[in-house]
Coordinates of C-alpha atoms in Angstrom, one line a residue:
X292 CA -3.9 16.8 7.5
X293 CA -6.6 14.5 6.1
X294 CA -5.2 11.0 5.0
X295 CA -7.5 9.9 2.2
X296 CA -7.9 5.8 2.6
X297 CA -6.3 4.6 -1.2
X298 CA -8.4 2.6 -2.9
X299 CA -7.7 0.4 -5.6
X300 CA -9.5 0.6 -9.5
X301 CA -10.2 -2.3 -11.6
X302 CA -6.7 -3.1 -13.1
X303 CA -5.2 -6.1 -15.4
X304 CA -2.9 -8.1 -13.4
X305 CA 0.6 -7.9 -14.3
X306 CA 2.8 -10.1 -13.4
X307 CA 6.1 -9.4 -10.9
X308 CA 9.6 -9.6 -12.0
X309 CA 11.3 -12.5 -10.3
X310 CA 14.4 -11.4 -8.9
X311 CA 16.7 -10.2 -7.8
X312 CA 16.1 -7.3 -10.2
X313 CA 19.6 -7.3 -11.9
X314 CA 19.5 -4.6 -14.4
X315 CA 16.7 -3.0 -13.6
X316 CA 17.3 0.4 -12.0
X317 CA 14.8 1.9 -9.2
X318 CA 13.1 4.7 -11.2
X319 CA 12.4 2.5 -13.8
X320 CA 11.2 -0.2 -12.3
X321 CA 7.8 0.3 -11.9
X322 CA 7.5 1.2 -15.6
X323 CA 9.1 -1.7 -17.4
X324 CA 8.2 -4.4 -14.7
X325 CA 5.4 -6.1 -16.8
X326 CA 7.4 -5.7 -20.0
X327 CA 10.6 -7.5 -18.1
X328 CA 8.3 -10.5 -16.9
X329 CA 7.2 -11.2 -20.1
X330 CA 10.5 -11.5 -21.4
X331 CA 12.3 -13.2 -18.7
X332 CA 8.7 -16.0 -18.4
X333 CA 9.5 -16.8 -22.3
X334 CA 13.1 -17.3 -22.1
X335 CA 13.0 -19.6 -19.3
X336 CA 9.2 -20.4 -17.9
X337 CA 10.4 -23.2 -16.1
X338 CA 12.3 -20.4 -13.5
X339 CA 9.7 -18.4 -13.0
X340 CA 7.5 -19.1 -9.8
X341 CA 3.7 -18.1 -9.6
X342 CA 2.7 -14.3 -9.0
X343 CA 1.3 -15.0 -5.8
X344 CA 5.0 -16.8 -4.8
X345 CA 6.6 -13.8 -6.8
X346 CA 5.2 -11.4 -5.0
X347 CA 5.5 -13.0 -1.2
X348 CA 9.1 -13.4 -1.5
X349 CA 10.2 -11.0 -3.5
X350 CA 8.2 -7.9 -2.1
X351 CA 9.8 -7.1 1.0
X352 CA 7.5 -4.4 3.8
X353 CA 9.7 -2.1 6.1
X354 CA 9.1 1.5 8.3
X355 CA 9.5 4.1 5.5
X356 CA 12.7 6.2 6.1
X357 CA 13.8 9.5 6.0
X358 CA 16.5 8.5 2.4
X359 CA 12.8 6.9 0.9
X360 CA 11.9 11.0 -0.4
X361 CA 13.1 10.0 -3.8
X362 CA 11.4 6.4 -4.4
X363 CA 8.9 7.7 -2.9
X364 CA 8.6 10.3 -5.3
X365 CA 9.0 7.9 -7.8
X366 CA 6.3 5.9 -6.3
X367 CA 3.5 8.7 -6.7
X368 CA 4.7 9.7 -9.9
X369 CA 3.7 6.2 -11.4
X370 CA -0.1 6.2 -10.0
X371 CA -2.5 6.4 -12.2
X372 CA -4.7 9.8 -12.1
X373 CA -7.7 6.9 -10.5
X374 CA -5.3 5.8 -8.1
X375 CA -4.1 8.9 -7.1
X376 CA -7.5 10.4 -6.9
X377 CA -8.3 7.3 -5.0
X378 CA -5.2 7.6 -2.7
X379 CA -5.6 11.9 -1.9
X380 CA -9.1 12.5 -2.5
X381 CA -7.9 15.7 -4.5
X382 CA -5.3 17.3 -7.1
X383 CA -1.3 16.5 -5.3
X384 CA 1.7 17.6 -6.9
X385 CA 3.8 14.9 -6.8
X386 CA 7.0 16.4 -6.5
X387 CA 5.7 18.3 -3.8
X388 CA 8.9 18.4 -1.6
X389 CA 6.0 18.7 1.6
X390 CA 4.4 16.2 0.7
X391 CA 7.2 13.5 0.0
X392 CA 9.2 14.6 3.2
X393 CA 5.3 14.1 4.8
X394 CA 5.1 10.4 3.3
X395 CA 8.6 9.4 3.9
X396 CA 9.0 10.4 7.5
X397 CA 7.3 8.7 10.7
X398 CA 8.6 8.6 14.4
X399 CA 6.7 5.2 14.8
X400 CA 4.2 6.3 17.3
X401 CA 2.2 9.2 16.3
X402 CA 2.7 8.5 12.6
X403 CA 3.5 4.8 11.8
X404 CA 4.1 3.8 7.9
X405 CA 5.4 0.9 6.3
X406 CA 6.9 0.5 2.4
X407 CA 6.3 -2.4 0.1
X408 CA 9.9 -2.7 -2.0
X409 CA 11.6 -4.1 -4.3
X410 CA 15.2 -3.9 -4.0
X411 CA 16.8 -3.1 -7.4
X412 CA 20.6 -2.2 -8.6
X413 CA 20.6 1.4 -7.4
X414 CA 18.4 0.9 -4.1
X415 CA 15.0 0.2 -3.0
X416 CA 11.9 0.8 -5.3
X417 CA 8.5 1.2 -3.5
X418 CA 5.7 -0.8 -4.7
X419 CA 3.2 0.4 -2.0
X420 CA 2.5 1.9 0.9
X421 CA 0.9 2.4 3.9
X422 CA 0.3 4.9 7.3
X423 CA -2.0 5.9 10.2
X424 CA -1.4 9.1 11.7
X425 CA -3.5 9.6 15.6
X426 CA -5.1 12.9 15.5
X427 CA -3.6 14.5 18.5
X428 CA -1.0 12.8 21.1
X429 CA -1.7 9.9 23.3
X430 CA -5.1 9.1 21.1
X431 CA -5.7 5.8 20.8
X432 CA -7.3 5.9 17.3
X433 CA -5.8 7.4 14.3
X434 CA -7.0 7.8 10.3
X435 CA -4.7 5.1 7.9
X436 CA -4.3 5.3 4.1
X437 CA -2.6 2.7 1.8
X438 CA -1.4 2.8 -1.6
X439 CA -0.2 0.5 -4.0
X440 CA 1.2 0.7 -7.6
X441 CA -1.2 -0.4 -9.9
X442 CA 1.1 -2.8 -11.8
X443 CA 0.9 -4.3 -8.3
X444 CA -2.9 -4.0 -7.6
X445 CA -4.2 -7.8 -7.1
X446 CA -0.8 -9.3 -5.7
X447 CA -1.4 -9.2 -1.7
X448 CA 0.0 -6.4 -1.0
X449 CA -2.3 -4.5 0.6
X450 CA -3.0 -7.3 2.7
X451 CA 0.4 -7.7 3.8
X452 CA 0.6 -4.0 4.0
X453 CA -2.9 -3.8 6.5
X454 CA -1.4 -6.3 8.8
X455 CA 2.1 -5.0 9.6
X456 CA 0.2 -1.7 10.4
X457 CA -2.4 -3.1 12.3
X458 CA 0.5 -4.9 14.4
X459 CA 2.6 -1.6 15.1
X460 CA -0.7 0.4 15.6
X461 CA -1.7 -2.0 18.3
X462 CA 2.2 -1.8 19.6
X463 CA 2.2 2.0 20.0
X464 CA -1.5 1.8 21.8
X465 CA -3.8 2.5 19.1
X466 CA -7.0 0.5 19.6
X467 CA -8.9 2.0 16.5
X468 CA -8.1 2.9 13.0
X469 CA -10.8 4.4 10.7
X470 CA -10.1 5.7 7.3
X471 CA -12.3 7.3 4.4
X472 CA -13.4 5.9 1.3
X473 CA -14.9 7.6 -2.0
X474 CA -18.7 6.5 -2.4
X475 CA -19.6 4.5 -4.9
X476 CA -16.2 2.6 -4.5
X477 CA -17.7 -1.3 -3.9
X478 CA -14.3 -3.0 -4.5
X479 CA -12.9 -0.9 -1.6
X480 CA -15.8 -1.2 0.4
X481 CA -15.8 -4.8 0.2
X482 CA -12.1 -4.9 0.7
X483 CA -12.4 -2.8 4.3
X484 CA -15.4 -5.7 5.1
X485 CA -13.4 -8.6 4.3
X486 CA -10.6 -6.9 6.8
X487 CA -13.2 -6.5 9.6
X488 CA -14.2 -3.0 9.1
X489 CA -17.3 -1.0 9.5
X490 CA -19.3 1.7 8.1
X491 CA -18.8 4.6 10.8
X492 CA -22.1 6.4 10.5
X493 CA -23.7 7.7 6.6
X494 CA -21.6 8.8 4.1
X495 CA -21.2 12.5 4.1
X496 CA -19.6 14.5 1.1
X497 CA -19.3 12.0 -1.4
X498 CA -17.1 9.9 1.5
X499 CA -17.6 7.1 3.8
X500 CA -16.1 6.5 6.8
X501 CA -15.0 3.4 8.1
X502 CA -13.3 2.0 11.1
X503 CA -12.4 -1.2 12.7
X504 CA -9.8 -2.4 15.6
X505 CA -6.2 -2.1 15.0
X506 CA -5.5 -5.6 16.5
X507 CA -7.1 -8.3 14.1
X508 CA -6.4 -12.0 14.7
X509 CA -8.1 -12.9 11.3
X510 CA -5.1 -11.6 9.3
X511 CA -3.1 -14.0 7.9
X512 CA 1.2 -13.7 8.7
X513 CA 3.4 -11.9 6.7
X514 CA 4.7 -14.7 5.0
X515 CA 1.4 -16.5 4.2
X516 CA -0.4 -16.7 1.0
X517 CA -3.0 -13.6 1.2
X518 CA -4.9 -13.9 -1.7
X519 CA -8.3 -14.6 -1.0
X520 CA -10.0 -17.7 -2.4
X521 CA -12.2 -17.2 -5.4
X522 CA -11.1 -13.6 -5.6
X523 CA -8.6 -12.8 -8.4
X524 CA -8.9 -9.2 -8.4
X525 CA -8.2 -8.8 -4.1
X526 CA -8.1 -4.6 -3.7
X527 CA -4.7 -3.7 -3.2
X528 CA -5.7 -0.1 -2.2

């Protein structure tokens, strides 16, 4: 199964709700986040930390699990037809139970994926995500793909997504991760640069291939600030 590599499009950053999300259920979290920022920054401003602090401490990355089918859903329901397209290369049916039970299972070793959530009143809501799957067993390279919400696009969390799955790749013996990504996409192409990644080869049917090592001592921790300098708009595949 092909993983397309996500790739971010030009979005207008909205801000993260600071939490915890009290009142705010799961499936309708990614929906009325930017709406309940806005309210909650101009009833008390002086509460509210930055987005780049919002988004550190408040989105939280774990291994998907098995009980994530229905946030996940609820996840690839809210893309954008870009992001999708973006994310699957091609038409998905979101609530394709195949697909879901696809995205929200991994052993850890021949298919390793981690969640960005936020953890609402009814349970987790995922924000992003992100996978590499080796081709056959034993492999030590394998394709990766990341997603993020696009009310979330510009807040680190691909970063932060990249690096925990760059870690567990390098854990289960993966040396090398490539992924595809759509031609003509610069932000993403400057994005796989900026995280030491390489064009494998000339594009070839409207795709270019990219791959770089698994382990990368250049990322930042976890619990750093991610942003880069001078670059607002940071792809957040």
């Amino acid at each position: 199964m092909q993983i397309a590599y996500a790739t971010p499009h030009a979005t207008p950053h909205a801000t993260p709700h600071a939490g915890p999300h009290a009142g705010l259920t799961a499936a309708a979290a990614l929906a009325t986040l930017p709406h309940a920022v806005s309210t909650l920054a101009s009833a008390a401003p002086s509460t509210v930390a930055s987005p780049v602090a919002r988004s550190e401490r408040e989105v939280q990355l774990r291994p998907v699990r098995a009980q994530d089918l229905t946030p996940m859903r609820d996840f690839v329901r809210s893309l954008s037809a870009a992001s999708r397209q973006a994310r699957f290369h091609g038409g998905i049916k979101p609530d394709s139970e195949r697909l879901l039970r696809y995205l929200s299972q991994a052993d850890g070793v021949h298919h390793i994926a981690f969640v960005a959530v936020l953890a609402c009143d009814d349970g987790d809501v995922i924000v992003g995500e992100a996978r590499c799957v080796r081709a056959a067993s034993g492999e030590s390279s394998a394709e990766f793909a990341i997603a993020v919400a696009d009310a979330w696009q510009g807040r680190a969390v691909a970063p932060r997504l990249l690096h925990a799955l760059r870690r567990a790749a390098a854990a289960a013996g993966i040396r090398t991760l490539f992924g595809d990504v759509l031609a003509g996409n610069a932000r993403m192409a400057a994005f796989m640069r900026r995280h030491g990644f390489a064009p494998a080869g000339a594009a070839a049917g409207g795709v270019q291939r990219w791959s770089g090592y698994a382990p990368c001592d250049r990322l930042a921790a976890p619990g750093s600030p991610l942003r880069e300098p001078g670059n607002a708009s940071l792809p957040a595949a």
